[in-house]
């Protein structure tokens, strides 16, 4: 049984992330999406909220599981018995950071490999950061995230403006 982990911040999950999750779910028996609880960042959504949102938007893909994690991605992969870390590559600008992470991870854990899926062209420009910025200024985010995510983001923005 081949297990892969897909670690990330997912603050919030976009159609770009979902594209990677769906495609990875066809390549591996199980995909465990790891939601990083990063104390250094102040995310829009708590780790519990991000896990709940991801569970909702992946509920129709039976071999996808969502789990929060702290610390190193390679340790998370080991805990999950995964030999592969999946990451999405949108553009050349992602490459340097992703290569550095993949190589660091390989030094940390020689038996775990990183596999990159190039994001589908229609989502290549998408990032959680830009989605949040568009929402903050009242722009329409329905082309970037599933309806349930758009509702959650807009609710958060309203709460923050109160
Ligand atoms: O969605 P993101 O923010 O691009 O995901 C980045 C993530 C979570 C994959 C990366 O920051 C990570 O792996 N963090 C855990 C700490 C770690 O393992 N660092 C070593 C790799 S350099």
PDB file of C-alpha atoms and ligand atoms in Angstrom:
ATOM      1  CA  UNK A   1       0.000   0.000   0.000  1.00  0.00           C
ATOM      2  CA  UNK A   2       1.535   3.337  -1.071  1.00  0.00           C
ATOM      3  CA  UNK A   3       0.934   6.239   1.240  1.00  0.00           C
ATOM      4  CA  UNK A   4       1.909   9.830   0.435  1.00  0.00           C
ATOM      5  CA  UNK A   5       1.623  12.956   2.535  1.00  0.00           C
ATOM      6  CA  UNK A   6       0.829  16.395   1.158  1.00  0.00           C
ATOM      7  CA  UNK A   7       1.946  18.914   3.789  1.00  0.00           C
ATOM      8  CA  UNK A   8       1.063  22.593   3.640  1.00  0.00           C
ATOM      9  CA  UNK A   9      -0.511  25.572   5.327  1.00  0.00           C
ATOM     10  CA  UNK A  10      -3.818  25.486   3.412  1.00  0.00           C
ATOM     11  CA  UNK A  11      -4.848  28.886   4.777  1.00  0.00           C
ATOM     12  CA  UNK A  12      -7.210  28.482   2.988  1.00  0.00           C
ATOM     13  CA  UNK A  13      -7.337  25.554   0.567  1.00  0.00           C
ATOM     14  CA  UNK A  14      -7.715  26.747  -3.058  1.00  0.00           C
ATOM     15  CA  UNK A  15      -8.709  25.060  -6.306  1.00  0.00           C
ATOM     16  CA  UNK A  16      -4.954  24.753  -6.952  1.00  0.00           C
ATOM     17  CA  UNK A  17      -4.474  22.623  -3.829  1.00  0.00           C
ATOM     18  CA  UNK A  18      -7.550  20.566  -4.689  1.00  0.00           C
ATOM     19  CA  UNK A  19      -6.173  19.914  -8.164  1.00  0.00           C
ATOM     20  CA  UNK A  20      -2.998  18.482  -6.586  1.00  0.00           C
ATOM     21  CA  UNK A  21      -4.992  16.441  -4.029  1.00  0.00           C
ATOM     22  CA  UNK A  22      -7.282  14.949  -6.691  1.00  0.00           C
ATOM     23  CA  UNK A  23      -4.446  14.021  -9.008  1.00  0.00           C
ATOM     24  CA  UNK A  24      -2.282  12.633  -6.193  1.00  0.00           C
ATOM     25  CA  UNK A  25      -5.228  10.547  -4.977  1.00  0.00           C
ATOM     26  CA  UNK A  26      -5.088   8.683  -8.309  1.00  0.00           C
ATOM     27  CA  UNK A  27      -1.379   7.964  -7.972  1.00  0.00           C
ATOM     28  CA  UNK A  28      -1.286   6.650  -4.390  1.00  0.00           C
ATOM     29  CA  UNK A  29      -3.465   4.323  -2.335  1.00  0.00           C
ATOM     30  CA  UNK A  30      -3.784   6.934   0.401  1.00  0.00           C
ATOM     31  CA  UNK A  31      -3.061  10.651   0.481  1.00  0.00           C
ATOM     32  CA  UNK A  32      -2.743  12.221   3.912  1.00  0.00           C
ATOM     33  CA  UNK A  33      -3.035  15.989   3.733  1.00  0.00           C
ATOM     34  CA  UNK A  34      -0.979  17.446   6.587  1.00  0.00           C
ATOM     35  CA  UNK A  35      -2.154  20.809   7.855  1.00  0.00           C
ATOM     36  CA  UNK A  36       0.778  22.580   9.485  1.00  0.00           C
ATOM     37  CA  UNK A  37       0.119  24.135  12.851  1.00  0.00           C
ATOM     38  CA  UNK A  38       2.798  26.798  12.519  1.00  0.00           C
ATOM     39  CA  UNK A  39       3.157  28.874  15.666  1.00  0.00           C
ATOM     40  CA  UNK A  40       5.373  31.374  13.816  1.00  0.00           C
ATOM     41  CA  UNK A  41       2.622  32.383  11.373  1.00  0.00           C
ATOM     42  CA  UNK A  42      -0.690  33.998  12.284  1.00  0.00           C
ATOM     43  CA  UNK A  43      -3.070  32.274   9.919  1.00  0.00           C
ATOM     44  CA  UNK A  44      -6.548  33.501   8.975  1.00  0.00           C
ATOM     45  CA  UNK A  45      -8.002  30.114   9.965  1.00  0.00           C
ATOM     46  CA  UNK A  46      -7.059  28.055  13.014  1.00  0.00           C
ATOM     47  CA  UNK A  47      -5.621  24.618  12.306  1.00  0.00           C
ATOM     48  CA  UNK A  48      -8.942  23.036  13.390  1.00  0.00           C
ATOM     49  CA  UNK A  49     -10.854  25.258  10.945  1.00  0.00           C
ATOM     50  CA  UNK A  50      -8.448  24.424   8.110  1.00  0.00           C
ATOM     51  CA  UNK A  51      -8.786  20.703   8.835  1.00  0.00           C
ATOM     52  CA  UNK A  52     -12.615  20.967   8.882  1.00  0.00           C
ATOM     53  CA  UNK A  53     -12.688  22.922   5.610  1.00  0.00           C
ATOM     54  CA  UNK A  54     -10.355  20.426   3.925  1.00  0.00           C
ATOM     55  CA  UNK A  55     -12.454  17.506   5.167  1.00  0.00           C
ATOM     56  CA  UNK A  56     -15.546  19.117   3.678  1.00  0.00           C
ATOM     57  CA  UNK A  57     -14.043  19.833   0.252  1.00  0.00           C
ATOM     58  CA  UNK A  58     -12.396  16.398  -0.075  1.00  0.00           C
ATOM     59  CA  UNK A  59     -15.301  14.352   1.300  1.00  0.00           C
ATOM     60  CA  UNK A  60     -15.970  12.762  -2.107  1.00  0.00           C
ATOM     61  CA  UNK A  61     -12.414  11.421  -2.481  1.00  0.00           C
ATOM     62  CA  UNK A  62     -12.375   8.260  -0.352  1.00  0.00           C
ATOM     63  CA  UNK A  63      -8.600   7.761  -0.147  1.00  0.00           C
ATOM     64  CA  UNK A  64      -7.858  11.258   1.173  1.00  0.00           C
ATOM     65  CA  UNK A  65      -7.370  11.875   4.897  1.00  0.00           C
ATOM     66  CA  UNK A  66      -6.758  15.176   6.618  1.00  0.00           C
ATOM     67  CA  UNK A  67      -4.506  15.494   9.666  1.00  0.00           C
ATOM     68  CA  UNK A  68      -3.006  18.413  11.573  1.00  0.00           C
ATOM     69  CA  UNK A  69       0.707  18.288  12.351  1.00  0.00           C
ATOM     70  CA  UNK A  70       3.425  20.298  14.049  1.00  0.00           C
ATOM     71  CA  UNK A  71       7.170  20.194  13.477  1.00  0.00           C
ATOM     72  CA  UNK A  72       8.974  18.671  10.532  1.00  0.00           C
ATOM     73  CA  UNK A  73       7.181  17.366   7.451  1.00  0.00           C
ATOM     74  CA  UNK A  74       9.548  14.366   7.284  1.00  0.00           C
ATOM     75  CA  UNK A  75       8.586  13.362  10.834  1.00  0.00           C
ATOM     76  CA  UNK A  76       4.929  13.697   9.898  1.00  0.00           C
ATOM     77  CA  UNK A  77       5.575  11.490   6.857  1.00  0.00           C
ATOM     78  CA  UNK A  78       7.295   8.882   9.056  1.00  0.00           C
ATOM     79  CA  UNK A  79       4.392   8.900  11.541  1.00  0.00           C
ATOM     80  CA  UNK A  80       2.051   8.273   8.600  1.00  0.00           C
ATOM     81  CA  UNK A  81       4.277   5.471   7.217  1.00  0.00           C
ATOM     82  CA  UNK A  82       4.617   7.501   4.028  1.00  0.00           C
ATOM     83  CA  UNK A  83       7.650   7.279   1.787  1.00  0.00           C
ATOM     84  CA  UNK A  84       6.596  10.184  -0.415  1.00  0.00           C
ATOM     85  CA  UNK A  85       5.961  13.880   0.192  1.00  0.00           C
ATOM     86  CA  UNK A  86       3.823  15.462  -2.522  1.00  0.00           C
ATOM     87  CA  UNK A  87       4.129  19.147  -3.351  1.00  0.00           C
ATOM     88  CA  UNK A  88       2.601  21.262  -6.108  1.00  0.00           C
ATOM     89  CA  UNK A  89       4.772  23.366  -8.409  1.00  0.00           C
ATOM     90  CA  UNK A  90       3.052  26.351  -9.970  1.00  0.00           C
ATOM     91  CA  UNK A  91       5.855  28.206 -11.692  1.00  0.00           C
ATOM     92  CA  UNK A  92       9.613  28.601 -11.794  1.00  0.00           C
ATOM     93  CA  UNK A  93       9.295  31.034  -8.863  1.00  0.00           C
ATOM     94  CA  UNK A  94       8.221  28.109  -6.641  1.00  0.00           C
ATOM     95  CA  UNK A  95      11.103  25.966  -7.755  1.00  0.00           C
ATOM     96  CA  UNK A  96      13.992  27.366  -5.737  1.00  0.00           C
ATOM     97  CA  UNK A  97      12.130  27.172  -2.421  1.00  0.00           C
ATOM     98  CA  UNK A  98      10.671  23.758  -3.205  1.00  0.00           C
ATOM     99  CA  UNK A  99      14.033  22.346  -4.320  1.00  0.00           C
ATOM    100  CA  UNK A 100      15.678  23.622  -1.131  1.00  0.00           C
ATOM    101  CA  UNK A 101      12.933  22.031   0.991  1.00  0.00           C
ATOM    102  CA  UNK A 102      13.037  18.740  -0.910  1.00  0.00           C
ATOM    103  CA  UNK A 103      16.814  18.519  -0.597  1.00  0.00           C
ATOM    104  CA  UNK A 104      16.763  19.444   3.098  1.00  0.00           C
ATOM    105  CA  UNK A 105      14.092  16.829   3.681  1.00  0.00           C
ATOM    106  CA  UNK A 106      16.141  14.217   1.860  1.00  0.00           C
ATOM    107  CA  UNK A 107      19.150  14.918   4.057  1.00  0.00           C
ATOM    108  CA  UNK A 108      16.909  14.679   7.125  1.00  0.00           C
ATOM    109  CA  UNK A 109      15.250  11.460   5.947  1.00  0.00           C
ATOM    110  CA  UNK A 110      17.023   9.614   3.171  1.00  0.00           C
ATOM    111  CA  UNK A 111      14.219   7.124   2.615  1.00  0.00           C
ATOM    112  CA  UNK A 112      11.551   9.759   1.953  1.00  0.00           C
ATOM    113  CA  UNK A 113      11.286  11.297  -1.497  1.00  0.00           C
ATOM    114  CA  UNK A 114       9.496  14.437  -2.641  1.00  0.00           C
ATOM    115  CA  UNK A 115       7.344  14.192  -5.756  1.00  0.00           C
ATOM    116  CA  UNK A 116       6.202  17.352  -7.507  1.00  0.00           C
ATOM    117  CA  UNK A 117       2.972  17.667  -9.416  1.00  0.00           C
ATOM    118  CA  UNK A 118       2.890  20.643 -11.729  1.00  0.00           C
ATOM    119  CA  UNK A 119      -0.283  22.556 -11.026  1.00  0.00           C
ATOM    120  CA  UNK A 120      -2.807  22.531 -13.877  1.00  0.00           C
ATOM    121  CA  UNK A 121      -2.384  25.636 -16.027  1.00  0.00           C
ATOM    122  CA  UNK A 122      -5.759  27.089 -15.088  1.00  0.00           C
ATOM    123  CA  UNK A 123      -4.633  27.317 -11.437  1.00  0.00           C
ATOM    124  CA  UNK A 124      -0.973  28.203 -11.967  1.00  0.00           C
ATOM    125  CA  UNK A 125      -1.429  31.795 -10.784  1.00  0.00           C
ATOM    126  CA  UNK A 126      -3.401  30.928  -7.634  1.00  0.00           C
ATOM    127  CA  UNK A 127      -2.194  31.351  -4.062  1.00  0.00           C
ATOM    128  CA  UNK A 128      -3.912  31.429  -0.683  1.00  0.00           C
ATOM    129  CA  UNK A 129      -2.310  34.824  -0.042  1.00  0.00           C
ATOM    130  CA  UNK A 130      -3.824  36.485  -3.106  1.00  0.00           C
ATOM    131  CA  UNK A 131      -7.224  34.899  -2.425  1.00  0.00           C
ATOM    132  CA  UNK A 132      -7.194  36.429   1.067  1.00  0.00           C
ATOM    133  CA  UNK A 133      -6.190  39.814  -0.303  1.00  0.00           C
ATOM    134  CA  UNK A 134      -8.943  39.811  -2.944  1.00  0.00           C
ATOM    135  CA  UNK A 135     -11.503  38.827  -0.273  1.00  0.00           C
ATOM    136  CA  UNK A 136     -10.230  41.488   2.132  1.00  0.00           C
ATOM    137  CA  UNK A 137     -10.989  44.201  -0.408  1.00  0.00           C
ATOM    138  CA  UNK A 138     -14.396  42.769  -1.313  1.00  0.00           C
ATOM    139  CA  UNK A 139     -13.401  41.090  -4.593  1.00  0.00           C
ATOM    140  CA  UNK A 140     -15.115  37.993  -5.951  1.00  0.00           C
ATOM    141  CA  UNK A 141     -13.206  34.831  -5.008  1.00  0.00           C
ATOM    142  CA  UNK A 142     -15.564  32.242  -6.482  1.00  0.00           C
ATOM    143  CA  UNK A 143     -13.135  31.333  -9.293  1.00  0.00           C
ATOM    144  CA  UNK A 144     -10.361  30.615  -6.780  1.00  0.00           C
ATOM    145  CA  UNK A 145     -11.957  28.481  -4.066  1.00  0.00           C
ATOM    146  CA  UNK A 146     -14.979  26.154  -3.670  1.00  0.00           C
ATOM    147  CA  UNK A 147     -18.223  27.886  -2.557  1.00  0.00           C
ATOM    148  CA  UNK A 148     -17.983  26.583   1.030  1.00  0.00           C
ATOM    149  CA  UNK A 149     -14.462  28.021   1.350  1.00  0.00           C
ATOM    150  CA  UNK A 150     -15.536  31.361  -0.136  1.00  0.00           C
ATOM    151  CA  UNK A 151     -18.299  31.597   2.471  1.00  0.00           C
ATOM    152  CA  UNK A 152     -15.864  30.814   5.304  1.00  0.00           C
ATOM    153  CA  UNK A 153     -13.349  33.402   4.070  1.00  0.00           C
ATOM    154  CA  UNK A 154     -15.979  36.108   3.640  1.00  0.00           C
ATOM    155  CA  UNK A 155     -17.343  35.387   7.146  1.00  0.00           C
ATOM    156  CA  UNK A 156     -13.833  35.705   8.589  1.00  0.00           C
ATOM    157  CA  UNK A 157     -13.264  38.983   6.778  1.00  0.00           C
ATOM    158  CA  UNK A 158     -16.545  40.369   8.147  1.00  0.00           C
ATOM    159  CA  UNK A 159     -15.587  39.289  11.697  1.00  0.00           C
ATOM    160  CA  UNK A 160     -12.188  40.948  11.342  1.00  0.00           C
ATOM    161  CA  UNK A 161     -13.744  44.221  10.197  1.00  0.00           C
ATOM    162  CA  UNK A 162     -16.120  44.350  13.228  1.00  0.00           C
TER     163      UNK A 162
HETATM  164  O1  LIG B   1       1.644  25.617   2.045  1.00  0.00           O
HETATM  165  P1  LIG B   1       3.056  26.029   2.350  1.00  0.00           P
HETATM  166  O2  LIG B   1       3.060  27.120   3.401  1.00  0.00           O
HETATM  167  O3  LIG B   1       3.853  26.365   1.133  1.00  0.00           O
HETATM  168  O4  LIG B   1       3.738  24.729   3.023  1.00  0.00           O
HETATM  169  C1  LIG B   1       5.064  24.764   3.495  1.00  0.00           C
HETATM  170  C2  LIG B   1       5.371  23.521   4.332  1.00  0.00           C
HETATM  171  C3  LIG B   1       4.349  23.334   5.426  1.00  0.00           C
HETATM  172  C4  LIG B   1       5.374  22.297   3.466  1.00  0.00           C
HETATM  173  C5  LIG B   1       6.803  23.722   4.928  1.00  0.00           C
HETATM  174  O5  LIG B   1       6.871  24.966   5.553  1.00  0.00           O
HETATM  175  C6  LIG B   1       7.152  22.630   5.910  1.00  0.00           C
HETATM  176  O6  LIG B   1       7.421  21.514   5.555  1.00  0.00           O
HETATM  177  N1  LIG B   1       7.123  22.995   7.211  1.00  0.00           N
HETATM  178  C7  LIG B   1       7.386  22.090   8.301  1.00  0.00           C
HETATM  179  C8  LIG B   1       8.794  22.310   8.839  1.00  0.00           C
HETATM  180  C9  LIG B   1       9.807  21.548   8.017  1.00  0.00           C
HETATM  181  O7  LIG B   1       9.675  20.376   7.778  1.00  0.00           O
HETATM  182  N2  LIG B   1      10.869  22.256   7.583  1.00  0.00           N
HETATM  183  C10 LIG B   1      11.965  21.631   6.879  1.00  0.00           C
HETATM  184  C11 LIG B   1      11.845  21.802   5.402  1.00  0.00           C
HETATM  185  S1  LIG B   1      12.967  23.053   4.944  1.00  0.00           S
END
